[in-house]
XYZ file of C-alpha atoms in Angstrom:
407
model
C -0.037 -0.158 0.284
C 1.358 3.614 -0.568
C 1.490 5.501 1.775
C 0.744 9.175 2.264
C 4.869 10.120 2.421
C 5.132 8.269 -0.974
C 2.482 10.332 -2.906
C 4.173 13.956 -0.995
C 6.891 12.688 -1.985
C 6.366 11.586 -5.880
C 4.583 15.078 -5.341
C 7.564 17.296 -5.581
C 9.413 14.553 -8.110
C 7.119 15.063 -10.863
C 4.239 18.037 -10.157
C 7.037 20.713 -10.511
C 9.222 19.358 -13.457
C 5.946 19.336 -15.622
C 4.069 22.605 -14.102
C 7.866 24.678 -14.768
C 6.928 23.147 -18.768
C 3.490 24.810 -18.570
C 4.575 27.957 -17.102
C 6.415 28.583 -20.034
C 4.199 27.900 -22.187
C 1.492 30.319 -21.479
C 3.927 32.699 -20.737
C 5.090 32.607 -24.327
C 1.631 32.293 -25.891
C 0.512 35.669 -24.272
C 4.290 37.623 -24.445
C 3.168 39.647 -27.578
C 0.554 41.318 -26.193
C 2.956 43.311 -24.445
C 5.877 43.535 -26.841
C 3.149 44.590 -30.125
C 4.730 47.953 -30.220
C 8.060 47.493 -30.489
C 7.123 44.618 -33.375
C 5.632 47.144 -34.997
C 7.686 49.843 -34.765
C 11.353 47.995 -35.360
C 10.003 45.261 -38.454
C 7.441 48.183 -39.377
C 4.573 45.609 -39.660
C 0.849 45.592 -39.832
C -2.080 44.740 -37.920
C -2.989 41.847 -40.263
C 1.192 41.001 -40.148
C 1.233 40.921 -36.274
C -1.763 39.010 -36.270
C -0.003 36.724 -38.756
C 3.197 36.517 -36.960
C 1.855 36.338 -33.391
C -0.994 33.549 -34.171
C 2.078 31.183 -36.118
C 2.263 30.021 -32.017
C -1.053 28.295 -32.382
C -0.297 26.684 -35.926
C 2.522 25.114 -34.611
C 0.573 23.877 -31.750
C -2.648 22.964 -33.361
C -1.743 20.879 -35.401
C 1.151 18.980 -33.450
C -1.988 17.571 -31.518
C -2.706 14.647 -33.820
C 0.648 12.726 -33.295
C 0.986 14.141 -30.469
C -1.074 11.890 -29.134
C 0.751 8.899 -30.211
C 3.748 10.099 -29.803
C 3.273 10.300 -25.436
C 1.494 6.899 -25.693
C 4.619 5.135 -27.922
C 7.360 7.136 -26.280
C 5.990 8.478 -22.684
C 5.260 12.146 -21.986
C 8.918 12.513 -19.879
C 11.570 12.343 -23.229
C 8.297 13.434 -25.597
C 8.331 16.937 -23.466
C 11.842 17.135 -23.151
C 12.367 16.758 -26.911
C 9.803 19.478 -27.686
C 10.760 22.021 -25.043
C 14.398 21.854 -26.902
C 12.468 22.902 -30.376
C 10.925 24.998 -28.362
C 14.239 26.862 -27.262
C 15.304 27.236 -30.796
C 12.040 28.519 -31.771
C 12.776 31.244 -29.704
C 16.676 31.772 -30.548
C 15.494 32.000 -33.462
C 12.905 34.805 -32.507
C 15.327 37.013 -31.057
C 17.868 36.854 -34.037
C 15.058 37.780 -36.598
C 15.112 40.530 -38.619
C 12.393 39.956 -40.951
C 8.420 38.948 -40.579
C 8.755 35.495 -42.001
C 12.347 34.942 -39.661
C 9.305 35.320 -36.973
C 6.430 33.830 -37.758
C 9.529 30.513 -37.989
C 10.422 31.279 -34.703
C 7.318 31.589 -33.223
C 5.462 28.014 -35.155
C 8.873 27.009 -33.313
C 7.740 27.695 -30.021
C 4.226 26.408 -30.491
C 5.442 23.127 -31.816
C 7.756 23.053 -28.849
C 5.443 23.419 -26.377
C 2.638 21.880 -27.496
C 3.104 19.166 -25.151
C 3.558 20.355 -21.442
C -0.161 20.436 -20.885
C -0.917 17.118 -22.044
C 2.382 15.675 -20.881
C 1.638 16.399 -17.893
C -2.249 14.970 -17.950
C -0.917 11.665 -19.009
C 2.135 11.094 -16.988
C 0.192 12.290 -13.711
C -2.934 9.205 -14.766
C 0.223 6.930 -14.914
C 1.601 7.714 -11.593
C -1.543 8.763 -8.893
C -4.803 7.457 -8.263
C -7.933 8.797 -9.978
C -9.237 10.808 -7.385
C -6.062 13.211 -7.273
C -5.535 13.689 -10.566
C -8.632 16.619 -10.270
C -6.449 18.324 -7.865
C -3.143 17.810 -10.018
C -4.657 19.175 -13.384
C -5.385 22.362 -11.581
C -1.976 22.239 -10.157
C -0.935 22.700 -13.494
C -3.468 25.008 -14.473
C -2.366 27.579 -12.220
C 1.159 27.141 -12.681
C -0.049 28.380 -15.954
C -1.923 31.655 -15.250
C 1.667 32.327 -13.351
C 2.855 32.407 -16.341
C 0.621 34.716 -18.072
C 1.053 37.306 -15.431
C 4.705 36.642 -16.050
C 4.493 37.711 -19.663
C 1.895 41.219 -18.682
C 3.743 43.270 -15.875
C 7.424 41.545 -15.693
C 7.899 41.699 -19.363
C 6.806 45.296 -19.370
C 9.130 46.343 -16.330
C 12.240 44.342 -18.035
C 12.476 45.671 -21.799
C 14.289 48.571 -21.120
C 16.442 46.370 -19.615
C 16.631 43.488 -21.851
C 15.030 44.412 -24.930
C 12.512 42.060 -26.386
C 14.681 39.791 -28.167
C 16.631 39.624 -24.452
C 13.474 38.311 -23.158
C 13.406 35.628 -26.087
C 16.941 34.861 -25.428
C 16.242 34.597 -21.526
C 13.185 32.472 -22.014
C 15.488 30.124 -24.440
C 18.062 29.437 -21.865
C 14.672 28.652 -19.396
C 13.652 25.870 -21.486
C 16.345 24.613 -21.594
C 16.669 24.326 -18.308
C 13.255 22.950 -17.946
C 14.207 20.067 -21.246
C 17.028 19.054 -18.294
C 15.128 18.609 -15.149
C 12.383 16.338 -17.052
C 15.072 14.190 -17.919
C 15.887 14.098 -14.310
C 12.390 12.506 -13.642
C 10.933 8.753 -13.146
C 9.708 7.140 -16.138
C 7.081 5.094 -15.670
C 7.791 1.132 -16.675
C 4.921 0.560 -19.753
C 4.994 3.822 -20.644
C 5.340 2.850 -24.175
C 2.640 1.649 -26.193
C 2.789 0.500 -29.244
C -0.491 1.745 -31.647
C -0.574 0.929 -35.391
C -1.073 3.431 -38.086
C -4.771 2.227 -38.934
C -5.857 2.063 -35.116
C -5.095 5.364 -34.380
C -7.068 6.449 -37.755
C -10.157 4.750 -36.817
C -9.671 6.046 -33.068
C -9.536 9.446 -34.299
C -12.123 8.797 -37.034
C -14.379 7.405 -33.781
C -13.903 11.086 -32.280
C -14.471 13.161 -34.705
C -17.954 11.671 -35.886
C -19.302 11.640 -32.459
C -21.927 13.938 -31.763
C -20.457 14.727 -28.303
C -17.100 15.920 -29.815
C -19.859 18.315 -32.279
C -21.376 19.772 -29.321
C -17.964 21.207 -27.590
C -15.731 21.420 -30.417
C -17.062 24.873 -31.800
C -17.536 26.745 -29.388
C -13.990 25.429 -28.072
C -12.671 26.747 -31.673
C -14.515 30.074 -31.899
C -15.285 31.082 -28.079
C -11.928 30.081 -25.819
C -9.962 30.020 -29.126
C -11.258 33.429 -29.965
C -10.511 35.408 -26.236
C -7.053 33.143 -26.246
C -5.966 35.277 -29.373
C -7.370 38.195 -27.651
C -5.279 38.119 -24.486
C -2.694 36.603 -26.289
C -1.984 39.709 -28.544
C -5.524 42.329 -28.919
C -5.926 43.178 -25.811
C -3.280 45.494 -25.906
C -3.622 46.552 -28.914
C -7.477 47.354 -28.081
C -6.728 49.384 -24.223
C -4.352 51.378 -26.453
C -6.051 51.902 -29.387
C -10.180 52.406 -28.251
C -9.276 53.923 -24.755
C -6.089 55.919 -24.728
C -4.033 53.669 -22.668
C -0.267 53.578 -22.143
C 1.522 50.638 -22.590
C 2.473 50.858 -19.207
C -1.308 50.890 -18.083
C -2.559 48.451 -20.722
C 0.356 45.708 -19.201
C -1.108 46.377 -16.008
C -4.421 45.288 -16.580
C -3.748 42.242 -18.467
C -1.742 41.491 -15.155
C -5.039 42.253 -13.353
C -6.844 39.623 -16.499
C -4.306 36.868 -15.443
C -4.538 37.257 -11.842
C -8.244 36.750 -11.993
C -7.667 33.686 -14.340
C -5.413 32.158 -12.019
C -8.317 32.547 -9.222
C -11.026 31.167 -11.158
C -8.052 28.160 -11.617
C -8.415 27.905 -8.078
C -12.248 28.002 -7.557
C -12.332 25.522 -9.630
C -9.537 23.517 -8.029
C -10.786 23.888 -4.535
C -14.180 24.059 -4.887
C -15.519 22.184 -7.767
C -16.073 19.030 -6.335
C -17.823 20.671 -2.878
C -20.353 22.252 -5.535
C -21.023 18.562 -7.304
C -21.665 17.870 -4.722
C -24.432 20.139 -3.889
C -26.309 20.458 -7.304
C -23.799 22.279 -8.888
C -22.540 20.233 -11.752
C -19.807 21.088 -13.577
C -21.377 21.240 -16.823
C -23.734 23.780 -14.833
C -20.325 25.807 -14.455
C -18.649 25.377 -18.104
C -22.324 26.968 -18.995
C -22.472 30.061 -16.551
C -18.984 30.849 -17.420
C -18.927 31.071 -21.362
C -22.606 32.882 -21.142
C -20.883 35.161 -18.493
C -17.878 35.641 -21.127
C -20.153 36.767 -23.868
C -21.694 39.427 -21.823
C -18.487 40.659 -20.553
C -17.585 40.903 -24.247
C -20.299 43.034 -25.130
C -19.774 45.466 -21.589
C -16.499 45.658 -23.578
C -17.860 46.225 -26.619
C -20.374 49.106 -25.366
C -17.561 50.136 -22.538
C -20.719 49.885 -19.928
C -17.370 50.140 -17.774
C -13.418 50.636 -16.913
C -11.011 48.383 -18.350
C -10.279 47.191 -15.202
C -12.546 45.776 -13.983
C -14.534 44.502 -17.258
C -11.019 42.665 -18.252
C -10.543 40.410 -15.230
C -13.940 39.949 -15.623
C -13.779 38.162 -18.919
C -10.170 36.211 -17.938
C -12.559 34.573 -14.828
C -15.371 33.908 -16.619
C -12.717 31.860 -19.422
C -11.068 30.395 -16.414
C -13.884 27.980 -16.255
C -13.381 26.639 -19.775
C -11.091 24.723 -19.407
C -13.863 22.442 -17.675
C -14.498 21.276 -21.081
C -11.760 18.526 -21.450
C -13.226 16.956 -18.626
C -16.669 16.947 -19.464
C -16.537 16.179 -23.376
C -13.859 13.280 -21.956
C -16.525 11.532 -19.237
C -18.560 11.013 -23.363
C -16.290 8.312 -24.515
C -14.309 5.539 -22.475
C -11.287 5.683 -20.421
C -9.208 4.685 -23.244
C -9.330 7.575 -25.681
C -9.016 9.893 -22.689
C -5.476 11.279 -24.239
C -6.956 11.473 -28.100
C -10.276 13.346 -26.745
C -8.267 15.832 -25.173
C -5.863 16.197 -28.367
C -8.904 16.190 -30.402
C -10.409 19.064 -29.085
C -6.879 20.804 -28.210
C -6.723 20.763 -32.287
C -9.641 23.221 -33.191
C -9.112 25.056 -29.988
C -5.722 26.225 -31.320
C -6.537 26.603 -35.020
C -9.647 28.575 -33.939
C -7.441 30.706 -32.410
C -4.251 30.989 -34.865
C -7.948 31.878 -37.211
C -8.914 34.425 -35.290
C -5.360 35.645 -33.983
C -4.513 36.250 -37.742
C -7.905 37.502 -39.125
C -8.687 39.571 -36.154
C -5.703 41.422 -37.420
C -7.053 41.499 -41.513
C -10.203 42.713 -39.923
C -9.069 45.676 -38.651
C -6.527 46.647 -41.253
C -9.401 45.736 -43.518
C -11.913 48.400 -41.687
C -9.273 50.541 -41.532
C -7.773 50.416 -44.852
C -11.902 49.783 -47.054
C -13.379 51.212 -44.600
C -12.411 54.553 -43.480
C -13.205 53.404 -39.748
C -10.843 54.742 -37.248
C -8.896 52.156 -35.859
C -10.844 52.822 -32.372
C -13.885 51.931 -34.372
C -12.561 49.075 -36.642
C -11.617 47.393 -33.169
C -14.839 47.475 -32.076
C -16.529 46.079 -35.839
C -14.349 43.143 -35.357
C -14.935 42.087 -31.737
C -18.926 43.193 -32.419
C -18.779 40.470 -35.466
C -16.537 37.960 -33.282
C -19.307 38.286 -30.675
C -22.012 36.831 -33.185
C -20.275 34.084 -34.002
C -19.589 33.355 -30.617
C -23.137 33.227 -29.000
C -23.940 31.061 -32.074
C -22.040 28.223 -30.904
C -22.885 29.016 -27.148
C -26.330 28.228 -28.147
C -25.092 25.616 -30.227
C -23.300 24.101 -27.169
C -25.995 24.415 -25.240
C -28.473 22.100 -27.409
C -28.549 18.859 -24.890
C -27.039 15.465 -26.747
C -27.728 12.312 -25.835
C -25.143 10.524 -23.581
C -24.339 6.845 -24.896
C -23.204 4.558 -21.766
C -19.732 2.425 -22.603
């Protein structure tokens, strides 16, 4: 029988290594929002170019989700994530050295590819080493690490820019990624972690997921609503605050910091209170529904200036922190053996949506300014209005119940 002392010892051996990777992953996802003014000025790029550059992270991340599931099963999470973090380090180095849009976009795509396993590898490792009743708390711990990473990409990065410059920031993160990769390789490897599966079996498994009505209940909302939030948080929040509200870059970074802090509070809430609420009739699905509905209301309030940004943007972050509940709720509709594939399948549509929308928002703003004759402030408002309509439609689709099959 495994004692509590054994669990604590194993926790300190495994969790910090995987948390470090996800911390860096989330920080890299969000950092371009703060350095956007420098990138646009130094590289002389448009809003569409900035959107394409930054969204390359999501493209590299999302497209690797399907092979990632097979690699995690075949080689184990420790080896896969450690190797990919070195890819991310090379991407950071290329980004720091780049002098034109194409080189920086390639570096950004390599970063996305390199950190694509950080969350899924931790899920798999924890399922191998810990009993199932401890997994929700462990998952929440990783999400908290991600929230801290988002915090680090706001005010701390803004404060570091005068000392290091944006290139120095990426050189520093490249070094940290190499250290995190080495840290992971000191972790124990689970016996029997590798699992051989033929390509044909892989395709059939994915086909059963992508043809399932349960999956398509969650996928559109994940793509357009969650992906849209990731696109805004990762890039367009700061330009919106500067162009629409006239905030300085420092003031916008402070709002981004508050939004990340609210997300962190939401992750902690799910970790500590979701079980308590479920026992009292407040299901995780209800929390997810309320969170997504509230997010749409807050976006409308941001669009119409119903309150000060320092109140609305943190509330938006808090609302979207409940969106991660979708992974466990979707997984519950499938056999346990498919859980890894289900998570990566949903991750694929979320990150493809984030890629398309992060690029598309910039292109739409440019189009409204150039072809529509709008000011940048009104162009941002028009773009968010179109996105909000699409997100409302996916939320309405999500509300349509699906009959659950037994497994």
